[in-house]
PDB file of C-alpha atoms in Angstrom:
ATOM      1  CA  MET A  11       0.000   0.000   0.000  1.00  0.00           C
ATOM      2  CA  LYS A  12       1.273   3.471  -0.822  1.00  0.00           C
ATOM      3  CA  PHE A  13       2.436   5.691   2.011  1.00  0.00           C
ATOM      4  CA  THR A  14       0.577   8.705   0.626  1.00  0.00           C
ATOM      5  CA  GLY A  15      -2.411   9.429  -1.552  1.00  0.00           C
ATOM      6  CA  VAL A  16      -0.185  11.282  -4.041  1.00  0.00           C
ATOM      7  CA  ASN A  17       1.486   9.548  -6.976  1.00  0.00           C
ATOM      8  CA  LEU A  18       4.518  11.588  -8.005  1.00  0.00           C
ATOM      9  CA  LEU A  19       4.580   9.862 -11.389  1.00  0.00           C
ATOM     10  CA  ASP A  20       1.269  11.531 -12.172  1.00  0.00           C
ATOM     11  CA  GLU A  21       2.551  14.843 -10.863  1.00  0.00           C
ATOM     12  CA  LEU A  22       5.741  14.693 -12.951  1.00  0.00           C
ATOM     13  CA  ALA A  23       3.692  14.078 -16.085  1.00  0.00           C
ATOM     14  CA  LYS A  24       2.209  17.572 -15.760  1.00  0.00           C
ATOM     15  CA  LYS A  25       3.488  20.124 -18.257  1.00  0.00           C
ATOM     16  CA  GLU A  26       4.347  22.688 -15.594  1.00  0.00           C
ATOM     17  CA  LEU A  27       6.729  20.241 -13.871  1.00  0.00           C
ATOM     18  CA  LYS A  28       8.923  19.608 -16.895  1.00  0.00           C
ATOM     19  CA  GLU A  29      11.915  21.298 -15.239  1.00  0.00           C
ATOM     20  CA  LEU A  30      11.734  18.896 -12.301  1.00  0.00           C
ATOM     21  CA  ARG A  31      11.035  15.851 -14.491  1.00  0.00           C
ATOM     22  CA  ASP A  32      14.081  16.545 -16.662  1.00  0.00           C
ATOM     23  CA  LEU A  33      16.357  16.210 -13.615  1.00  0.00           C
ATOM     24  CA  PHE A  34      15.620  12.488 -13.291  1.00  0.00           C
ATOM     25  CA  ASN A  35      17.231   9.566 -15.110  1.00  0.00           C
ATOM     26  CA  ALA A  36      15.795   6.049 -15.281  1.00  0.00           C
ATOM     27  CA  ARG A  37      17.701   3.075 -13.843  1.00  0.00           C
ATOM     28  CA  SER A  38      16.531  -0.548 -13.903  1.00  0.00           C
ATOM     29  CA  TYR A  39      17.320  -3.340 -11.431  1.00  0.00           C
ATOM     30  CA  THR A  40      16.374  -6.998 -11.213  1.00  0.00           C
ATOM     31  CA  GLY A  41      14.471  -8.405  -8.254  1.00  0.00           C
ATOM     32  CA  GLY A  42      16.661  -9.178  -5.243  1.00  0.00           C
ATOM     33  CA  THR A  43      19.353  -6.628  -6.128  1.00  0.00           C
ATOM     34  CA  ILE A  44      20.741  -4.480  -3.301  1.00  0.00           C
ATOM     35  CA  ILE A  45      20.464  -1.067  -4.936  1.00  0.00           C
ATOM     36  CA  TYR A  46      21.896   1.143  -2.208  1.00  0.00           C
ATOM     37  CA  THR A  47      23.776   0.493   1.030  1.00  0.00           C
ATOM     38  CA  PRO A  48      24.482   2.760   4.031  1.00  0.00           C
ATOM     39  CA  GLU A  49      27.915   3.397   2.513  1.00  0.00           C
ATOM     40  CA  GLU A  50      26.396   4.981  -0.614  1.00  0.00           C
ATOM     41  CA  THR A  51      28.447   8.044  -1.493  1.00  0.00           C
ATOM     42  CA  ALA A  52      26.099   9.557  -4.079  1.00  0.00           C
ATOM     43  CA  ASN A  53      23.479  11.798  -2.479  1.00  0.00           C
ATOM     44  CA  LEU A  54      20.416  10.961  -4.575  1.00  0.00           C
ATOM     45  CA  VAL A  55      16.661  11.319  -4.557  1.00  0.00           C
ATOM     46  CA  PHE A  56      14.745   8.535  -6.259  1.00  0.00           C
ATOM     47  CA  ILE A  57      11.153   7.905  -7.268  1.00  0.00           C
ATOM     48  CA  VAL A  58       9.903   4.361  -7.771  1.00  0.00           C
ATOM     49  CA  ALA A  59       8.633   4.185 -11.367  1.00  0.00           C
ATOM     50  CA  SER A  60       7.710   0.475 -11.343  1.00  0.00           C
ATOM     51  CA  GLY A  61       8.011  -2.503  -9.012  1.00  0.00           C
ATOM     52  CA  ARG A  62       8.617  -2.371  -5.258  1.00  0.00           C
ATOM     53  CA  VAL A  63      11.710  -1.643  -3.194  1.00  0.00           C
ATOM     54  CA  ARG A  64      12.399  -2.470   0.440  1.00  0.00           C
ATOM     55  CA  VAL A  65      14.084  -0.046   2.841  1.00  0.00           C
ATOM     56  CA  TYR A  66      15.701  -1.877   5.740  1.00  0.00           C
ATOM     57  CA  LEU A  67      18.344  -1.972   8.431  1.00  0.00           C
ATOM     58  CA  ALA A  68      20.704  -4.902   8.946  1.00  0.00           C
ATOM     59  CA  TYR A  69      22.647  -5.855  12.053  1.00  0.00           C
ATOM     60  CA  ALA A  70      24.721  -9.044  12.134  1.00  0.00           C
ATOM     61  CA  GLU A  71      22.417 -11.678  10.621  1.00  0.00           C
ATOM     62  CA  LYS A  72      19.139  -9.841  11.300  1.00  0.00           C
ATOM     63  CA  GLU A  73      17.248  -7.534   8.973  1.00  0.00           C
ATOM     64  CA  PHE A  74      14.488  -5.102   9.918  1.00  0.00           C
ATOM     65  CA  THR A  75      12.206  -3.771   7.194  1.00  0.00           C
ATOM     66  CA  LEU A  76      11.335  -0.100   7.702  1.00  0.00           C
ATOM     67  CA  GLY A  77       9.082   0.233   4.695  1.00  0.00           C
ATOM     68  CA  ILE A  78       8.184  -1.020   1.241  1.00  0.00           C
ATOM     69  CA  LEU A  79       8.050   1.667  -1.438  1.00  0.00           C
ATOM     70  CA  ASN A  80       5.624   1.384  -4.335  1.00  0.00           C
ATOM     71  CA  PRO A  81       5.373   3.234  -7.672  1.00  0.00           C
ATOM     72  CA  GLY A  82       5.081   6.958  -7.058  1.00  0.00           C
ATOM     73  CA  ASP A  83       6.864   6.895  -3.682  1.00  0.00           C
ATOM     74  CA  VAL A  84      10.019   8.953  -3.192  1.00  0.00           C
ATOM     75  CA  TYR A  85      13.084   8.412  -1.005  1.00  0.00           C
ATOM     76  CA  ALA A  86      16.696   9.566  -0.594  1.00  0.00           C
ATOM     77  CA  THR A  87      19.941   7.604  -0.292  1.00  0.00           C
ATOM     78  CA  HIS A  88      21.402   9.764   2.487  1.00  0.00           C
ATOM     79  CA  ALA A  89      19.088   8.067   5.027  1.00  0.00           C
ATOM     80  CA  GLU A  90      21.836   5.420   5.443  1.00  0.00           C
ATOM     81  CA  CYS A  91      19.604   2.380   5.010  1.00  0.00           C
ATOM     82  CA  PHE A  92      19.772  -0.564   2.658  1.00  0.00           C
ATOM     83  CA  VAL A  93      17.482  -0.367  -0.370  1.00  0.00           C
ATOM     84  CA  GLN A  94      16.629  -3.616  -2.152  1.00  0.00           C
ATOM     85  CA  ALA A  95      14.556  -4.382  -5.252  1.00  0.00           C
ATOM     86  CA  LEU A  96      11.758  -6.758  -4.274  1.00  0.00           C
ATOM     87  CA  ASP A  97      10.657  -7.067  -7.900  1.00  0.00           C
ATOM     88  CA  ASP A  98      12.217  -5.986 -11.175  1.00  0.00           C
ATOM     89  CA  VAL A  99      12.144  -2.233 -10.652  1.00  0.00           C
ATOM     90  CA  GLU A 100      12.773   1.032 -12.424  1.00  0.00           C
ATOM     91  CA  LEU A 101      13.872   4.051 -10.424  1.00  0.00           C
ATOM     92  CA  LEU A 102      13.984   7.678 -11.474  1.00  0.00           C
ATOM     93  CA  THR A 103      17.057   9.196  -9.827  1.00  0.00           C
ATOM     94  CA  ALA A 104      18.414  12.705  -9.490  1.00  0.00           C
ATOM     95  CA  PRO A 105      21.087  14.423  -7.363  1.00  0.00           C
ATOM     96  CA  VAL A 106      19.689  15.927  -4.167  1.00  0.00           C
ATOM     97  CA  HIS A 107      21.320  19.302  -4.831  1.00  0.00           C
ATOM     98  CA  ALA A 108      19.626  19.547  -8.230  1.00  0.00           C
ATOM     99  CA  VAL A 109      16.202  18.638  -6.852  1.00  0.00           C
ATOM    100  CA  ARG A 110      16.607  21.040  -3.932  1.00  0.00           C
ATOM    101  CA  ARG A 111      16.889  23.980  -6.319  1.00  0.00           C
ATOM    102  CA  VAL A 112      13.367  23.441  -7.672  1.00  0.00           C
ATOM    103  CA  MET A 113      11.610  21.907  -4.646  1.00  0.00           C
ATOM    104  CA  ASP A 114      10.284  25.257  -3.436  1.00  0.00           C
ATOM    105  CA  THR A 115       8.223  25.505  -6.614  1.00  0.00           C
ATOM    106  CA  VAL A 116       6.813  21.961  -6.268  1.00  0.00           C
ATOM    107  CA  PRO A 117       5.155  21.669  -2.832  1.00  0.00           C
ATOM    108  CA  THR A 118       3.590  18.311  -3.744  1.00  0.00           C
ATOM    109  CA  PHE A 119       7.051  16.766  -4.072  1.00  0.00           C
ATOM    110  CA  THR A 120       8.141  18.115  -0.694  1.00  0.00           C
ATOM    111  CA  ARG A 121       4.955  16.954   1.071  1.00  0.00           C
ATOM    112  CA  THR A 122       5.241  13.469  -0.379  1.00  0.00           C
ATOM    113  CA  MET A 123       8.892  13.168   0.664  1.00  0.00           C
ATOM    114  CA  VAL A 124       8.036  14.277   4.216  1.00  0.00           C
ATOM    115  CA  ARG A 125       5.158  11.780   4.461  1.00  0.00           C
ATOM    116  CA  VAL A 126       7.237   8.852   3.235  1.00  0.00           C
ATOM    117  CA  LEU A 127      10.106   9.675   5.601  1.00  0.00           C
ATOM    118  CA  GLY A 128       7.584  10.140   8.407  1.00  0.00           C
ATOM    119  CA  HIS A 129       6.221   6.659   7.746  1.00  0.00           C
ATOM    120  CA  ILE A 130       9.731   5.203   7.771  1.00  0.00           C
ATOM    121  CA  LEU A 131      10.446   6.965  11.088  1.00  0.00           C
ATOM    122  CA  LYS A 132       7.193   5.643  12.563  1.00  0.00           C
ATOM    123  CA  ASN A 133       8.099   2.105  11.524  1.00  0.00           C
ATOM    124  CA  SER A 134      11.535   2.555  13.079  1.00  0.00           C
ATOM    125  CA  PHE A 135       9.982   3.432  16.438  1.00  0.00           C
ATOM    126  CA  LEU A 136       7.560   0.504  16.162  1.00  0.00           C
ATOM    127  CA  ILE A 137      10.470  -1.870  15.545  1.00  0.00           C
ATOM    128  CA  ILE A 138      12.387  -0.490  18.529  1.00  0.00           C
ATOM    129  CA  SER A 139       9.288  -0.708  20.738  1.00  0.00           C
ATOM    130  CA  GLY A 140       8.495  -4.230  19.552  1.00  0.00           C
ATOM    131  CA  LEU A 141      12.029  -5.503  20.136  1.00  0.00           C
ATOM    132  CA  ALA A 142      12.134  -3.931  23.585  1.00  0.00           C
ATOM    133  CA  PHE A 143       8.703  -4.880  24.887  1.00  0.00           C
ATOM    134  CA  LYS A 144       7.110  -7.597  22.693  1.00  0.00           C
ATOM    135  CA  ASP A 145       7.954 -11.107  21.589  1.00  0.00           C
ATOM    136  CA  ILE A 146       7.756 -12.162  17.947  1.00  0.00           C
ATOM    137  CA  HIS A 147       4.251 -13.629  18.342  1.00  0.00           C
ATOM    138  CA  SER A 148       2.874 -10.296  19.572  1.00  0.00           C
ATOM    139  CA  ARG A 149       4.698  -8.375  16.836  1.00  0.00           C
ATOM    140  CA  LEU A 150       3.267 -10.672  14.167  1.00  0.00           C
ATOM    141  CA  MET A 151      -0.266 -10.370  15.564  1.00  0.00           C
ATOM    142  CA  ASP A 152       0.026  -6.578  15.651  1.00  0.00           C
ATOM    143  CA  PHE A 153       1.302  -6.525  12.081  1.00  0.00           C
ATOM    144  CA  MET A 154      -1.524  -8.707  10.744  1.00  0.00           C
ATOM    145  CA  LEU A 155      -4.124  -6.614  12.564  1.00  0.00           C
ATOM    146  CA  ALA A 156      -2.664  -3.347  11.279  1.00  0.00           C
ATOM    147  CA  GLN A 157      -2.559  -4.612   7.693  1.00  0.00           C
ATOM    148  CA  ALA A 158      -6.110  -5.967   7.923  1.00  0.00           C
ATOM    149  CA  ARG A 159      -7.441  -2.643   9.207  1.00  0.00           C
ATOM    150  CA  GLN A 160      -5.511  -0.707   6.584  1.00  0.00           C
ATOM    151  CA  SER A 161      -6.069  -2.751   3.441  1.00  0.00           C
ATOM    152  CA  GLY A 162      -8.323  -5.724   4.223  1.00  0.00           C
ATOM    153  CA  VAL A 163     -11.150  -6.297   1.723  1.00  0.00           C
ATOM    154  CA  PRO A 164     -14.519  -7.456   3.122  1.00  0.00           C
ATOM    155  CA  GLU A 165     -15.391 -10.926   1.887  1.00  0.00           C
ATOM    156  CA  GLU A 166     -18.182 -13.154   3.200  1.00  0.00           C
ATOM    157  CA  ASP A 167     -18.069 -12.621   6.974  1.00  0.00           C
ATOM    158  CA  GLY A 168     -14.355 -11.829   7.133  1.00  0.00           C
ATOM    159  CA  LEU A 169     -11.537  -9.960   5.385  1.00  0.00           C
ATOM    160  CA  ARG A 170      -9.325 -10.877   2.448  1.00  0.00           C
ATOM    161  CA  LEU A 171      -5.769  -9.646   2.936  1.00  0.00           C
ATOM    162  CA  SER A 172      -3.164  -9.384   0.178  1.00  0.00           C
ATOM    163  CA  LEU A 173       0.254  -8.825   1.726  1.00  0.00           C
ATOM    164  CA  ASN A 174       2.154  -9.603  -1.486  1.00  0.00           C
ATOM    165  CA  LEU A 175       5.028 -10.790   0.703  1.00  0.00           C
ATOM    166  CA  THR A 176       6.669 -14.188   0.909  1.00  0.00           C
ATOM    167  CA  ILE A 177       7.168 -15.779   4.332  1.00  0.00           C
ATOM    168  CA  GLU A 178      10.848 -14.838   4.096  1.00  0.00           C
ATOM    169  CA  GLN A 179       9.980 -11.201   3.370  1.00  0.00           C
ATOM    170  CA  LEU A 180       7.420 -11.211   6.184  1.00  0.00           C
ATOM    171  CA  ALA A 181      10.093 -12.576   8.526  1.00  0.00           C
ATOM    172  CA  GLN A 182      12.449  -9.768   7.483  1.00  0.00           C
ATOM    173  CA  HIS A 183       9.683  -7.314   8.275  1.00  0.00           C
ATOM    174  CA  MET A 184       9.358  -8.836  11.752  1.00  0.00           C
ATOM    175  CA  GLY A 185      13.081  -9.093  12.415  1.00  0.00           C
ATOM    176  CA  ALA A 186      12.770 -12.858  12.895  1.00  0.00           C
ATOM    177  CA  SER A 187      13.779 -16.064  11.175  1.00  0.00           C
ATOM    178  CA  ARG A 188      11.745 -17.546   8.349  1.00  0.00           C
ATOM    179  CA  GLN A 189      11.223 -20.757  10.336  1.00  0.00           C
ATOM    180  CA  THR A 190       9.853 -18.868  13.349  1.00  0.00           C
ATOM    181  CA  VAL A 191       7.371 -16.848  11.310  1.00  0.00           C
ATOM    182  CA  SER A 192       6.310 -19.904   9.309  1.00  0.00           C
ATOM    183  CA  THR A 193       5.632 -21.789  12.546  1.00  0.00           C
ATOM    184  CA  LEU A 194       3.634 -18.897  14.012  1.00  0.00           C
ATOM    185  CA  MET A 195       1.571 -18.468  10.844  1.00  0.00           C
ATOM    186  CA  GLY A 196       0.821 -22.198  11.047  1.00  0.00           C
ATOM    187  CA  GLU A 197      -0.385 -21.743  14.624  1.00  0.00           C
ATOM    188  CA  LEU A 198      -2.657 -18.853  13.576  1.00  0.00           C
ATOM    189  CA  ALA A 199      -4.094 -21.034  10.816  1.00  0.00           C
ATOM    190  CA  ARG A 200      -4.746 -23.966  13.165  1.00  0.00           C
ATOM    191  CA  ALA A 201      -6.506 -21.575  15.541  1.00  0.00           C
ATOM    192  CA  GLY A 202      -8.683 -20.389  12.654  1.00  0.00           C
ATOM    193  CA  LEU A 203      -7.486 -16.793  13.010  1.00  0.00           C
ATOM    194  CA  VAL A 204      -5.521 -16.244   9.769  1.00  0.00           C
ATOM    195  CA  LEU A 205      -5.921 -18.671   6.878  1.00  0.00           C
ATOM    196  CA  LYS A 206      -3.414 -18.771   4.037  1.00  0.00           C
ATOM    197  CA  ARG A 207      -4.973 -19.067   0.582  1.00  0.00           C
ATOM    198  CA  ALA A 208      -1.975 -18.593  -1.689  1.00  0.00           C
ATOM    199  CA  ARG A 209       1.446 -16.959  -1.685  1.00  0.00           C
ATOM    200  CA  GLY A 210       0.972 -13.658   0.134  1.00  0.00           C
ATOM    201  CA  GLU A 211      -2.827 -14.087   0.201  1.00  0.00           C
ATOM    202  CA  TYR A 212      -4.713 -14.583   3.477  1.00  0.00           C
ATOM    203  CA  PHE A 213      -8.252 -14.675   4.847  1.00  0.00           C
ATOM    204  CA  ILE A 214      -9.262 -13.509   8.317  1.00  0.00           C
ATOM    205  CA  PRO A 215     -12.614 -15.140   9.186  1.00  0.00           C
ATOM    206  CA  ASP A 216     -13.253 -13.075  12.314  1.00  0.00           C
ATOM    207  CA  MET A 217     -11.491  -9.782  13.047  1.00  0.00           C
ATOM    208  CA  ASP A 218     -12.958  -9.652  16.550  1.00  0.00           C
ATOM    209  CA  ALA A 219     -11.466 -13.057  17.336  1.00  0.00           C
ATOM    210  CA  LEU A 220      -8.048 -11.955  16.029  1.00  0.00           C
ATOM    211  CA  GLU A 221      -8.210  -8.769  18.097  1.00  0.00           C
ATOM    212  CA  ARG A 222      -9.165 -10.722  21.222  1.00  0.00           C
ATOM    213  CA  ALA A 223      -6.296 -13.136  20.647  1.00  0.00           C
ATOM    214  CA  ALA A 224      -3.865 -10.247  20.151  1.00  0.00           C
ATOM    215  CA  GLY A 225      -5.146  -8.581  23.327  1.00  0.00           C
ATOM    216  CA  ALA A 226      -4.683 -11.773  25.308  1.00  0.00           C
ATOM    217  CA  GLU A 227      -0.997 -11.766  24.341  1.00  0.00           C
ATOM    218  CA  ARG A 228      -0.377  -8.398  25.999  1.00  0.00           C
TER     219      ARG A 228
END
């Protein structure tokens, strides 16, 4: 799901934003590629033109996903995070100093950047809070509830939820091992709380039951 209701690709297509659009160059990457690392020396702004990219932190053997950027989202390399292509992606990139010169005339660009970075910061605090005060089961329950409330689609008496994430990617989001998350998702399925339909596709028969179960974990 997009972080904001604004798609910068649509904004850049406007005639009056030609000066800003001309600053960007397209770059393509295959799925799984690490595009940027914290050691990146180029200070760039990029807009996701197609595909999805993951912004994450890595310590030792653990990875913590801060956000997944979709087409139209914008980010900057100076945030000192890893950026990975989840799919085959195309990015529109431009030097920060060049974009800064015209940002004052494009408030939509600035607002979208602030909202995306704000979402990343919020996720960072949630990760810190979760690691300090919650076990992996509670973090997973909270994540499933949040996603269901945000993007669940009513179906029959429950909600259909499309995470579009593999178990491995979900584990990276939780800061846990794939085996641990797979086991916990199996437990949720056996309890009838979250049923897996296909890769990245789930069904929640009873949101109230999931909320009660999550509350009981606290």
